[in-house]
Amino acid sequence: MLVLGGTAEARRLAEALVDEDAVHVVSSLAGRVRSPALPPGEVRVGGFGGPEALAAHLREHRVAAVVDATHPFAATITAHAAQAAAETGTPLVVLRRPAWTASPGDRWHRVPTLDAAATALDDRRVTRGERVLLTTGRQGLAAFAGNRQWFLLRVVDPPEGPLPVRSRILRARGPFTLEGELWLMTTHGIDVVVTKDSGGDATSAKLAAARRLGRPVVVVDRPPLPPGVPSVADVADARRWLAANTAMGP
Ligand code: NAP
């Protein structure tokens, strides 16, 4: 069983599967984060070298099934997994936590891409303020390099490449609390938050904090899943899917 990881769900699934005697679980990480939280069981680190190489890996290791539990915005590996699974006839399911949904009082502006988020910050219907909490991760910061606003860039590892001219880097890793997010946004005088629609609880406190403070949030929509690939929303459903669709079943 190959679990494509890099998320809390992937770790939780590996934890659940390693307890099942009959299943040999290998978790795969891209190797982007300097000191990742490792799942239990066997772990391999680094890219496969594209979809053909991933297909070769599935054949060589006789992988019985693939669970793509990567982050909702890791669209390249998700596309590669779909291609490799189709090519080799390997059962594949995507474990993808549900998207966030707005609550009463939220001032969300959904946009399709990071570039559109950068443009939205100049739109006075979105915000008239200029102090931005940017939480979209260190990849893709270049999309904001031409913006004139001041940015608090919250990242896990130090960013590389072009950054907004007026910015400060804050290195932090979730989960974050409502109290912490309120303190952060108040201390830095944040006018607007920019986030990917990552879903889940670990980083959702910023949304509650923005709601409480009446601040707008620019929410970048998820890329779509490859057509025809089944998906489940949580670890329990992933296990049920595996039981029903692979040799792990009854
Ligand atoms: P990506 O753009 O979809 O993938 C880029 C390349 O990285 C892939 O083509 C693949 O290389 C390699 N890769 C990605 N995930 C891998 C995995 N689990 N195991 C082995 N190789 C992997 O991915 P990304 O957005 O850079 O994300 C990288 C990792 O960080 C993912 O595992 C994801 O779960 C995690 N993550 C991403 C985000 C985010 O916002 N994107 C947030 C939190 C965590 P090859 O083509 O050489 O196989």
Short mmCIF file of C-alpha atoms and ligand atoms in Angstrom, two decimals:
data_model
loop_
_atom_site.label_atom_id
_atom_site.label_comp_id
_atom_site.label_asym_id
_atom_site.label_seq_id
_atom_site.Cartn_x
_atom_site.Cartn_y
_atom_site.Cartn_z
CA MET A 1 0.00 0.00 0.00
CA LEU A 2 1.45 3.36 -1.01
CA VAL A 3 0.24 6.46 0.84
CA LEU A 4 1.19 9.69 -0.88
CA GLY A 5 1.51 12.01 2.07
CA GLY A 6 2.61 15.34 3.42
CA THR A 7 -0.60 15.92 5.40
CA ALA A 8 -1.98 15.12 8.84
CA GLU A 9 -4.57 12.81 7.21
CA ALA A 10 -1.82 10.80 5.54
CA ARG A 11 -0.10 10.34 8.89
CA ARG A 12 -3.34 9.29 10.56
CA LEU A 13 -4.08 6.81 7.77
CA ALA A 14 -0.58 5.32 8.05
CA GLU A 15 -1.07 5.03 11.81
CA ALA A 16 -4.31 3.13 11.27
CA LEU A 17 -2.93 0.88 8.52
CA VAL A 18 0.34 -0.12 10.20
CA ASP A 19 -1.73 -1.72 12.95
CA GLU A 20 -3.25 -4.08 10.38
CA ASP A 21 -0.89 -7.06 10.20
CA ALA A 22 -1.67 -7.98 6.62
CA VAL A 23 -0.88 -4.55 5.19
CA HIS A 24 2.60 -3.29 4.30
CA VAL A 25 2.33 0.49 4.26
CA VAL A 26 4.85 2.80 2.67
CA SER A 27 4.33 6.54 3.10
CA SER A 28 5.82 8.83 0.50
CA LEU A 29 6.88 12.42 1.18
CA ALA A 30 8.03 14.98 -1.38
CA GLY A 31 10.89 16.12 0.85
CA ARG A 32 9.96 19.82 0.77
CA VAL A 33 9.79 20.43 4.52
CA ARG A 34 13.06 20.43 6.43
CA SER A 35 11.94 18.44 9.45
CA PRO A 36 8.61 16.83 8.55
CA ALA A 37 6.35 15.11 11.06
CA LEU A 38 6.98 11.50 10.06
CA PRO A 39 4.26 8.86 9.91
CA PRO A 40 4.82 5.45 11.53
CA GLY A 41 5.98 2.59 9.33
CA GLU A 42 8.18 2.71 6.24
CA VAL A 43 8.78 6.15 4.72
CA ARG A 44 10.35 7.09 1.40
CA VAL A 45 11.29 10.68 0.62
CA GLY A 46 11.59 12.54 -2.71
CA GLY A 47 9.85 12.74 -6.06
CA PHE A 48 9.46 9.65 -8.23
CA GLY A 49 10.62 11.42 -11.39
CA GLY A 50 7.29 11.92 -13.14
CA PRO A 51 4.24 9.78 -13.91
CA GLU A 52 6.10 7.12 -15.93
CA ALA A 53 8.59 6.62 -13.11
CA LEU A 54 5.75 6.46 -10.59
CA ALA A 55 4.09 3.78 -12.74
CA ALA A 56 7.40 1.86 -12.80
CA HIS A 57 7.58 2.17 -9.00
CA LEU A 58 4.06 0.75 -8.65
CA ARG A 59 4.97 -2.21 -10.86
CA GLU A 60 8.37 -2.86 -9.31
CA HIS A 61 7.05 -2.81 -5.74
CA ARG A 62 3.80 -4.57 -6.66
CA VAL A 63 1.83 -1.86 -4.95
CA ALA A 64 -1.66 -3.18 -4.17
CA ALA A 65 -3.32 0.23 -3.92
CA VAL A 66 -2.45 3.92 -3.77
CA VAL A 67 -4.04 6.41 -1.42
CA ASP A 68 -3.32 9.94 -2.57
CA ALA A 69 -3.53 11.77 0.74
CA THR A 70 -1.54 14.78 -0.47
CA HIS A 71 -2.59 18.35 0.16
CA PRO A 72 -5.59 19.58 -1.88
CA PHE A 73 -3.26 22.02 -3.70
CA ALA A 74 -0.62 19.41 -4.61
CA ALA A 75 -2.19 19.07 -8.06
CA THR A 76 0.86 17.78 -9.93
CA ILE A 77 1.43 14.66 -7.85
CA THR A 78 -2.34 14.02 -7.85
CA ALA A 79 -2.36 14.13 -11.66
CA HIS A 80 0.73 11.89 -11.81
CA ALA A 81 -0.84 9.37 -9.43
CA ALA A 82 -4.01 9.24 -11.54
CA GLN A 83 -1.98 8.66 -14.71
CA ALA A 84 0.28 6.01 -13.15
CA ALA A 85 -2.62 4.18 -11.52
CA ALA A 86 -4.57 4.08 -14.79
CA GLU A 87 -1.52 2.86 -16.68
CA THR A 88 -0.78 0.04 -14.25
CA GLY A 89 -4.35 -0.84 -13.23
CA THR A 90 -3.58 -0.03 -9.60
CA PRO A 91 -6.59 0.91 -7.42
CA LEU A 92 -6.35 4.60 -6.47
CA VAL A 93 -8.39 6.73 -4.11
CA VAL A 94 -7.86 10.36 -3.19
CA LEU A 95 -8.22 11.21 0.50
CA ARG A 96 -9.14 14.88 0.48
CA ARG A 97 -10.49 16.76 3.46
CA PRO A 98 -13.63 18.82 2.74
CA ALA A 99 -13.26 22.42 1.65
CA TRP A 100 -14.09 25.21 4.07
CA THR A 101 -17.54 26.76 3.97
CA ALA A 102 -18.36 30.34 4.93
CA SER A 103 -20.31 31.09 8.12
CA PRO A 104 -22.58 34.06 8.81
CA GLY A 105 -20.43 37.15 9.27
CA ASP A 106 -17.65 35.94 6.97
CA ARG A 107 -16.46 38.37 4.29
CA TRP A 108 -14.90 35.91 1.85
CA HIS A 109 -13.85 36.60 -1.70
CA ARG A 110 -13.24 33.40 -3.61
CA VAL A 111 -10.67 33.50 -6.41
CA PRO A 112 -9.44 30.75 -8.72
CA THR A 113 -5.66 31.26 -8.48
CA LEU A 114 -2.87 32.92 -6.50
CA ASP A 115 -2.50 35.48 -9.31
CA ALA A 116 -6.17 36.35 -8.93
CA ALA A 117 -5.65 36.68 -5.17
CA ALA A 118 -2.83 39.15 -5.79
CA THR A 119 -5.10 41.17 -8.10
CA ALA A 120 -7.98 41.04 -5.56
CA LEU A 121 -5.82 42.85 -2.98
CA ASP A 122 -5.89 45.92 -5.25
CA ASP A 123 -9.67 45.76 -5.55
CA ARG A 124 -11.26 48.32 -3.22
CA ARG A 125 -14.44 46.25 -3.09
CA VAL A 126 -12.35 43.53 -1.37
CA THR A 127 -10.25 45.67 0.97
CA ARG A 128 -9.24 49.26 1.48
CA GLY A 129 -6.56 48.22 3.94
CA GLU A 130 -3.00 47.44 3.02
CA ARG A 131 -1.75 45.10 5.74
CA VAL A 132 -2.02 41.51 4.55
CA LEU A 133 -1.63 38.22 6.40
CA LEU A 134 -0.53 35.85 3.62
CA THR A 135 -0.83 32.17 4.54
CA THR A 136 -0.66 30.49 1.12
CA GLY A 137 2.72 28.84 1.74
CA ARG A 138 6.20 29.64 0.57
CA GLN A 139 5.65 28.29 -2.94
CA GLY A 140 3.81 30.80 -5.08
CA LEU A 141 4.89 33.92 -3.17
CA ALA A 142 6.16 35.31 -6.47
CA ALA A 143 2.52 35.92 -7.45
CA PHE A 144 2.51 38.74 -4.86
CA ALA A 145 5.95 40.16 -5.70
CA GLY A 146 4.45 43.07 -7.67
CA ASN A 147 1.95 44.07 -4.97
CA ARG A 148 2.37 47.37 -3.13
CA GLN A 149 0.73 46.24 0.17
CA TRP A 150 2.65 45.27 3.34
CA PHE A 151 2.67 41.50 3.89
CA LEU A 152 3.11 39.30 6.92
CA LEU A 153 4.29 36.09 5.21
CA ARG A 154 3.56 33.09 7.41
CA VAL A 155 5.59 30.10 6.24
CA VAL A 156 6.92 26.83 7.66
CA ASP A 157 10.34 27.01 5.97
CA PRO A 158 12.19 30.09 4.69
CA PRO A 159 10.92 31.19 1.26
CA GLU A 160 13.09 31.38 -1.86
CA GLY A 161 12.56 33.52 -4.92
CA PRO A 162 10.87 36.88 -5.37
CA LEU A 163 8.85 38.31 -2.45
CA PRO A 164 6.68 41.38 -2.04
CA VAL A 165 8.95 44.37 -1.45
CA ARG A 166 7.26 45.35 1.79
CA SER A 167 7.06 42.17 3.81
CA ARG A 168 8.06 40.44 6.99
CA ILE A 169 8.54 36.68 7.32
CA LEU A 170 6.97 34.82 10.22
CA ARG A 171 8.00 31.18 10.49
CA ALA A 172 5.34 29.09 12.19
CA ARG A 173 3.71 25.71 11.77
CA GLY A 174 0.07 24.97 12.69
CA PRO A 175 -2.12 24.04 14.35
CA PHE A 176 -3.05 27.58 15.30
CA THR A 177 -5.54 28.72 17.95
CA LEU A 178 -8.22 31.38 17.76
CA GLU A 179 -6.57 33.31 20.61
CA GLY A 180 -3.21 33.16 18.82
CA GLU A 181 -4.68 34.29 15.51
CA LEU A 182 -6.58 37.16 17.14
CA TRP A 183 -3.39 38.26 18.86
CA LEU A 184 -1.38 38.02 15.63
CA MET A 185 -3.88 39.92 13.52
CA THR A 186 -4.40 42.61 16.14
CA THR A 187 -0.70 43.08 16.89
CA HIS A 188 0.18 43.45 13.21
CA GLY A 189 -2.89 45.52 12.36
CA ILE A 190 -3.95 43.01 9.69
CA ASP A 191 -6.60 44.35 7.30
CA VAL A 192 -7.07 41.29 5.08
CA VAL A 193 -6.14 37.59 5.10
CA VAL A 194 -5.19 35.53 2.05
CA THR A 195 -5.50 31.75 2.27
CA LYS A 196 -5.81 28.67 0.12
CA ASP A 197 -8.99 26.67 0.72
CA SER A 198 -6.99 23.96 2.48
CA GLY A 199 -9.86 22.75 4.67
CA GLY A 200 -9.42 21.02 8.02
CA ASP A 201 -9.09 22.31 11.57
CA ALA A 202 -5.35 22.87 11.89
CA THR A 203 -5.31 26.25 10.15
CA SER A 204 -8.97 27.31 10.24
CA ALA A 205 -8.63 29.57 13.31
CA LYS A 206 -7.53 32.47 11.07
CA LEU A 207 -10.99 32.34 9.45
CA ALA A 208 -12.73 32.60 12.81
CA ALA A 209 -10.36 35.40 13.84
CA ALA A 210 -11.04 37.33 10.62
CA ARG A 211 -14.79 36.88 11.18
CA ARG A 212 -14.49 38.11 14.78
CA LEU A 213 -12.48 41.17 13.68
CA GLY A 214 -14.68 41.84 10.64
CA ARG A 215 -11.75 41.42 8.23
CA PRO A 216 -12.14 40.17 4.65
CA VAL A 217 -10.51 36.92 3.54
CA VAL A 218 -9.36 36.16 0.00
CA VAL A 219 -9.86 32.41 -0.43
CA VAL A 220 -8.08 30.63 -3.28
CA ASP A 221 -10.22 27.78 -4.64
CA ARG A 222 -8.85 24.24 -4.93
CA PRO A 223 -7.72 22.84 -8.23
CA PRO A 224 -10.15 20.16 -9.50
CA LEU A 225 -9.44 16.46 -9.11
CA PRO A 226 -8.51 14.49 -12.23
CA PRO A 227 -11.72 13.19 -13.85
CA GLY A 228 -12.91 9.73 -12.84
CA VAL A 229 -10.74 9.40 -9.73
CA PRO A 230 -12.75 8.41 -6.63
CA SER A 231 -12.30 10.48 -3.49
CA VAL A 232 -13.13 10.14 0.19
CA ALA A 233 -13.25 12.80 2.88
CA ASP A 234 -11.62 11.18 5.91
CA VAL A 235 -9.43 8.37 7.16
CA ALA A 236 -12.35 6.13 8.15
CA ASP A 237 -13.83 6.39 4.65
CA ALA A 238 -10.44 5.70 3.11
CA ARG A 239 -10.19 2.48 5.11
CA ARG A 240 -13.70 1.48 4.08
CA TRP A 241 -12.84 2.20 0.45
CA LEU A 242 -9.70 0.07 0.68
CA ALA A 243 -11.63 -2.78 2.28
CA ALA A 244 -14.23 -2.68 -0.47
CA ASN A 245 -11.92 -2.17 -3.46
CA THR A 246 -8.66 -3.99 -2.78
CA ALA A 247 -7.31 -7.28 -1.55
CA MET A 248 -7.47 -5.81 1.96
CA GLY A 249 -11.18 -6.46 1.87
CA PRO A 250 -13.04 -9.38 3.46
P1 NAP B 1 3.01 19.07 -6.36
O1 NAP B 1 3.26 20.42 -6.95
O2 NAP B 1 1.72 18.43 -6.61
O3 NAP B 1 4.13 18.04 -6.82
C1 NAP B 1 5.36 18.43 -7.39
C2 NAP B 1 6.26 17.22 -7.45
O4 NAP B 1 6.67 16.87 -6.13
C3 NAP B 1 5.58 15.99 -7.98
O5 NAP B 1 5.59 15.99 -9.40
C4 NAP B 1 6.41 14.89 -7.36
O6 NAP B 1 7.65 14.75 -8.02
C5 NAP B 1 6.74 15.46 -6.00
N1 NAP B 1 5.82 15.06 -4.94
C6 NAP B 1 4.77 15.75 -4.43
N2 NAP B 1 4.20 15.08 -3.42
C7 NAP B 1 4.89 13.92 -3.30
C8 NAP B 1 4.80 12.84 -2.41
N3 NAP B 1 3.87 12.79 -1.42
N4 NAP B 1 5.70 11.82 -2.56
C9 NAP B 1 6.63 11.86 -3.53
N5 NAP B 1 6.78 12.89 -4.38
C10 NAP B 1 5.92 13.90 -4.27
O7 NAP B 1 3.27 19.13 -4.79
P2 NAP B 1 3.50 20.39 -3.82
O8 NAP B 1 2.29 21.26 -3.87
O9 NAP B 1 4.85 20.95 -4.08
O10 NAP B 1 3.48 19.65 -2.42
C11 NAP B 1 4.55 18.84 -2.03
C12 NAP B 1 4.16 18.05 -0.80
O11 NAP B 1 3.82 18.95 0.24
C13 NAP B 1 2.96 17.15 -1.04
O12 NAP B 1 3.28 15.87 -0.56
C14 NAP B 1 1.83 17.80 -0.26
O13 NAP B 1 0.99 16.82 0.34
C15 NAP B 1 2.55 18.62 0.78
N6 NAP B 1 1.87 19.89 1.06
C16 NAP B 1 1.56 20.75 0.05
C17 NAP B 1 0.89 21.92 0.34
C18 NAP B 1 0.48 22.87 -0.75
O14 NAP B 1 -0.14 23.90 -0.44
N7 NAP B 1 0.76 22.59 -2.01
C19 NAP B 1 0.56 22.23 1.67
C20 NAP B 1 0.90 21.32 2.69
C21 NAP B 1 1.56 20.16 2.37
P3 NAP B 1 7.90 13.71 -9.21
O15 NAP B 1 7.16 14.24 -10.39
O16 NAP B 1 9.38 13.71 -9.35
O17 NAP B 1 7.36 12.39 -8.74
#
